[in-house]
mmCIF file of C-alpha atoms and ligand atoms in Angstrom:
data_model
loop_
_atom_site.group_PDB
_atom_site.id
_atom_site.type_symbol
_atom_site.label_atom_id
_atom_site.label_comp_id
_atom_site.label_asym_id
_atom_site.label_seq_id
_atom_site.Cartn_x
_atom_site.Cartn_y
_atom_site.Cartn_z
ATOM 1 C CA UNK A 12 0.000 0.000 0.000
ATOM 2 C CA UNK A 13 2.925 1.819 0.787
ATOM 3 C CA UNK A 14 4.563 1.629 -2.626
ATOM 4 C CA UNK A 15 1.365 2.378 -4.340
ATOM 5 C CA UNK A 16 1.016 5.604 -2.720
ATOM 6 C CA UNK A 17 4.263 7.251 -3.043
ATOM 7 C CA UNK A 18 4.131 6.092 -7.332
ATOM 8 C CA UNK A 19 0.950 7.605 -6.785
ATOM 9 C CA UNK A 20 2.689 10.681 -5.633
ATOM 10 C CA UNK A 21 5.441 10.060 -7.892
ATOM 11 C CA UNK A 22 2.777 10.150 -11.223
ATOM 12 C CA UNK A 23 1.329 13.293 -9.552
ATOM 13 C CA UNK A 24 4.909 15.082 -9.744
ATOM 14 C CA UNK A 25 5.467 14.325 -13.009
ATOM 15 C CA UNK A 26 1.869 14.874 -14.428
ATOM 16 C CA UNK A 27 2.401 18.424 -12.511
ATOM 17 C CA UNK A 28 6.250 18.861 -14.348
ATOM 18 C CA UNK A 29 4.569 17.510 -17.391
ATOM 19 C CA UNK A 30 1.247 20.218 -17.297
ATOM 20 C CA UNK A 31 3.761 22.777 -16.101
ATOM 21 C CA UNK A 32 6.264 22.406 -19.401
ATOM 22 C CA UNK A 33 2.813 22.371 -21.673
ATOM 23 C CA UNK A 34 1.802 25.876 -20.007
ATOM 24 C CA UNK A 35 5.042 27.253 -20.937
ATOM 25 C CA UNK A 36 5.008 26.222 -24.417
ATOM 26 C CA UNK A 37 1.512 27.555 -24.850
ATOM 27 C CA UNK A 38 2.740 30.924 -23.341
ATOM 28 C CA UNK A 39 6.021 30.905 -25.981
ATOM 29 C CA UNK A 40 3.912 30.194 -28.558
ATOM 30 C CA UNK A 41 1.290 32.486 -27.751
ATOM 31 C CA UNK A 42 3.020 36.001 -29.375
ATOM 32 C CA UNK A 43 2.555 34.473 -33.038
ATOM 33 C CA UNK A 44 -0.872 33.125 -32.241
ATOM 34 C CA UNK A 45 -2.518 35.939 -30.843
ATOM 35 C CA UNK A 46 -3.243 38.074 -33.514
ATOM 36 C CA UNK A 47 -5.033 34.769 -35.619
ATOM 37 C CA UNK A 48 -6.304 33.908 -32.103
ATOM 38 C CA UNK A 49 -7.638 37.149 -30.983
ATOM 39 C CA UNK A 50 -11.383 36.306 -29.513
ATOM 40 C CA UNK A 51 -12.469 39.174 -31.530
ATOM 41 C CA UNK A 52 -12.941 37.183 -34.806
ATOM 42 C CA UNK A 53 -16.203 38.376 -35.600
ATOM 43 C CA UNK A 54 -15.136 42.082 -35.384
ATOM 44 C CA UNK A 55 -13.547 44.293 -37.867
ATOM 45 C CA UNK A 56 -10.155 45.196 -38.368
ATOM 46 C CA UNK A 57 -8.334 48.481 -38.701
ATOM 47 C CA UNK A 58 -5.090 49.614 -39.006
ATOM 48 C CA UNK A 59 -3.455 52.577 -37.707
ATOM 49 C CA UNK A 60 -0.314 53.538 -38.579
ATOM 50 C CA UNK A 61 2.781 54.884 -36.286
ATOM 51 C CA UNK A 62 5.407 57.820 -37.594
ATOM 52 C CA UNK A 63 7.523 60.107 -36.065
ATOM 53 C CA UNK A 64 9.603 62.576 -38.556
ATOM 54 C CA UNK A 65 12.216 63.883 -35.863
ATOM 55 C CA UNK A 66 9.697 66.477 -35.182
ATOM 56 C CA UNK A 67 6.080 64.692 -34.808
ATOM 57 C CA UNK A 68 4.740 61.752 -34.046
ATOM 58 C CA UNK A 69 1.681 60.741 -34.829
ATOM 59 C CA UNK A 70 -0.958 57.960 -35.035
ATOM 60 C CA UNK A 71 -2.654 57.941 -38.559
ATOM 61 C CA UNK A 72 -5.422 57.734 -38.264
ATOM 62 C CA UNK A 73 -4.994 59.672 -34.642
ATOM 63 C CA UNK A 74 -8.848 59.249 -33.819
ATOM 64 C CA UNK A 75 -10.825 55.859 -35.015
ATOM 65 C CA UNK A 76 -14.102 55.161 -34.181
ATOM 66 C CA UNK A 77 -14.667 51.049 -33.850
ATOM 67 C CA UNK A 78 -16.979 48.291 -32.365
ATOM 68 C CA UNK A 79 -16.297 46.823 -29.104
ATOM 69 C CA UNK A 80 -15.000 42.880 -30.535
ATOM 70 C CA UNK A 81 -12.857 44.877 -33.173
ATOM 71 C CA UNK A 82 -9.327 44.677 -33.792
ATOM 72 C CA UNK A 83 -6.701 47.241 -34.181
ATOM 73 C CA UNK A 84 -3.388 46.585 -35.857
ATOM 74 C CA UNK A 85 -0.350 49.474 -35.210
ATOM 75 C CA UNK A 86 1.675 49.358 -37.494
ATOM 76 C CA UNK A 87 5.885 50.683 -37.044
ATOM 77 C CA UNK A 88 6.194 52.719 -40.444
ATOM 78 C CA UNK A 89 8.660 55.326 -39.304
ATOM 79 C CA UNK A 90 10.644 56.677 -36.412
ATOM 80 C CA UNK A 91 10.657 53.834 -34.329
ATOM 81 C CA UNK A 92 10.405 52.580 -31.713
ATOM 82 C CA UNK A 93 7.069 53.060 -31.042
ATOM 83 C CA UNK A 94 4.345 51.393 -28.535
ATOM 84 C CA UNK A 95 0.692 51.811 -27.598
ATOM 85 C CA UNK A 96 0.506 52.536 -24.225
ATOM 86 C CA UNK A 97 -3.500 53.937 -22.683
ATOM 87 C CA UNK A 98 -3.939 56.605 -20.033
ATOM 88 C CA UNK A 99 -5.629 54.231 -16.849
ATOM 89 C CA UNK A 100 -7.460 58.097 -15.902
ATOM 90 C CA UNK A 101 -8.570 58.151 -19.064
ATOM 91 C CA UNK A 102 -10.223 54.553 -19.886
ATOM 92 C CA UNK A 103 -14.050 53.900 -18.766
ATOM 93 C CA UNK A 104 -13.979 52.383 -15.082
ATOM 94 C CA UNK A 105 -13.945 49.026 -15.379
ATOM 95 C CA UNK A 106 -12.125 48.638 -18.829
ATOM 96 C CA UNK A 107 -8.695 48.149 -17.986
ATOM 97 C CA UNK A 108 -8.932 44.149 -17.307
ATOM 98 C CA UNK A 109 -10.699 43.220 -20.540
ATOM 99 C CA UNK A 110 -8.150 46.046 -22.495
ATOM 100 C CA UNK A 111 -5.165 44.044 -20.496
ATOM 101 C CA UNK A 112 -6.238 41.014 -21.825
ATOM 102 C CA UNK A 113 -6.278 42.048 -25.223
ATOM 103 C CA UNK A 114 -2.997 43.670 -25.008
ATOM 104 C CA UNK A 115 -0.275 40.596 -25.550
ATOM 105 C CA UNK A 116 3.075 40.505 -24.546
ATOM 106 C CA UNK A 117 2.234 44.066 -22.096
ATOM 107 C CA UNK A 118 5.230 45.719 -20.748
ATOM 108 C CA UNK A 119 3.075 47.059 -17.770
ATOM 109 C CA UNK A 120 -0.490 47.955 -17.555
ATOM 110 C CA UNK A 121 -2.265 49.003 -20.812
ATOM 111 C CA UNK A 122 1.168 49.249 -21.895
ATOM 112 C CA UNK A 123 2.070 47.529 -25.353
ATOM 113 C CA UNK A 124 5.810 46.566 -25.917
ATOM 114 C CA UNK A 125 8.043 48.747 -28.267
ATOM 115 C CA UNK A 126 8.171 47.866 -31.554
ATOM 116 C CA UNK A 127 11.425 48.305 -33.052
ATOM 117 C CA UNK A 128 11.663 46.322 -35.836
ATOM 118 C CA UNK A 129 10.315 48.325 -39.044
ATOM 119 C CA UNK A 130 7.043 47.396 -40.098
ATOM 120 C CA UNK A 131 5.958 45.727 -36.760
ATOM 121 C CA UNK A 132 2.562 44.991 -36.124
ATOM 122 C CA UNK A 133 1.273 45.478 -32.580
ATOM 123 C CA UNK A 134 -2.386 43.981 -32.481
ATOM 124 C CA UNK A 135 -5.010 44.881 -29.982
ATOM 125 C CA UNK A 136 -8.193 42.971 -29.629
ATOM 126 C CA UNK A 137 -11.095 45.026 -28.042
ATOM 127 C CA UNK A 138 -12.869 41.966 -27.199
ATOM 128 C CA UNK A 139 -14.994 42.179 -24.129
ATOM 129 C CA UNK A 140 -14.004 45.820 -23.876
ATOM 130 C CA UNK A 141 -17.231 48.245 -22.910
ATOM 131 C CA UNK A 142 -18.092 51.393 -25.257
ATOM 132 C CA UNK A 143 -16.094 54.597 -24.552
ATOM 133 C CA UNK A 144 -13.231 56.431 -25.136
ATOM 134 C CA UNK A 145 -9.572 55.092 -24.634
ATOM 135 C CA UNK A 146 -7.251 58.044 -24.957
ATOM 136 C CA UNK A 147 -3.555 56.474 -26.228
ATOM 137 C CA UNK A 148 0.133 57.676 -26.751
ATOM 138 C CA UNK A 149 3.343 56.431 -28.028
ATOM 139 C CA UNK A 150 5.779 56.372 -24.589
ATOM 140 C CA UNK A 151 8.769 56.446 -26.694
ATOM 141 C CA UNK A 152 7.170 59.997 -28.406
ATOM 142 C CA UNK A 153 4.864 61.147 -25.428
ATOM 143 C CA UNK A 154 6.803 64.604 -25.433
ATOM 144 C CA UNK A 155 6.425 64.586 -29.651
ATOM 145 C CA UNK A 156 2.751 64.510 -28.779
ATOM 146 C CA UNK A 157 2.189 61.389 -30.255
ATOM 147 C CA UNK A 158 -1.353 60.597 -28.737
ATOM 148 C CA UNK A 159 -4.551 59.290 -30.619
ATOM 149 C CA UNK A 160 -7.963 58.118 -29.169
ATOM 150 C CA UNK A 161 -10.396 55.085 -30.271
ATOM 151 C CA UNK A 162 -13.983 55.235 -29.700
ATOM 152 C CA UNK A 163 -15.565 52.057 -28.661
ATOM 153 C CA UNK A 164 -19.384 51.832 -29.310
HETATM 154 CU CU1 CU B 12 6.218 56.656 -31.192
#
């Protein structure tokens, strides 16, 4: 009875190891699948794109109007690095969890990572995320007034 009970715990060990090593695949693999896997399949997509000329930076379009379950893909044309990052004052209460979740591979809260290659694309599902305005910036290009804003209805 003995023996039984510590394979037993033995099996649970290495079905624990084994679940553990799965997790952490799914979590390397997740930065490639998330823009195919976004839950927001049914929504639309639109692209914004991110420049900064030495001067200016700017998200083009700076204001977009979209549906809450839409997608938003930033694009790194020129100037980088750039990132998405959201004011938390300036988000409707209660958004910032279902934002978060959309946000993948964060570098803090509501804050995207910086995309240096050229051409990056940074995609944001708004999946689960209530109507309202999100008020955004560039961190990189805050002081180069880089800012837009997306309307969720
Ligand atoms: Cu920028």
């Amino acid at each position: 009875m003995k023996r039984i009970m510590a394979c037993a715990s033995a099996m649970a060990l290495l079905v624990a190891a084994c679940g553990g090593g799965e997790k952490k695949a799914e979590q390397q693999a997740a930065p490639e699948a998330a823009p195919a896997a976004a839950p927001a399949a049914t929504g639309a997509t639109h692209d914004v794109d991110m420049d900064f000329d030495g001067k200016v930076g700017a998200f083009v379009p700076a204001e977009l109007t979209i549906k809450s379950g839409d997608v938003v893909r930033f694009h790194n044309k020129t100037g980088g690095p750039h990132n998405v990052d959201f004011w938390a004052d300036s988000i409707p209460a209660g958004a910032q969890a279902a934002l978060d979740a959309g946000m993948p591979d964060r570098i803090g809260p509501l804050s995207g990572p910086m995309l240096v290659e050229p051409n990056a694309v940074y995609t944001i599902s708004f999946a689960n995320v209530p109507p309202g305005v999100y008020k955004l910036y560039c961190l990189p290009h805050l002081a180069f007034k880089m800012h837009g804003k997306i309307t969720v209805q």
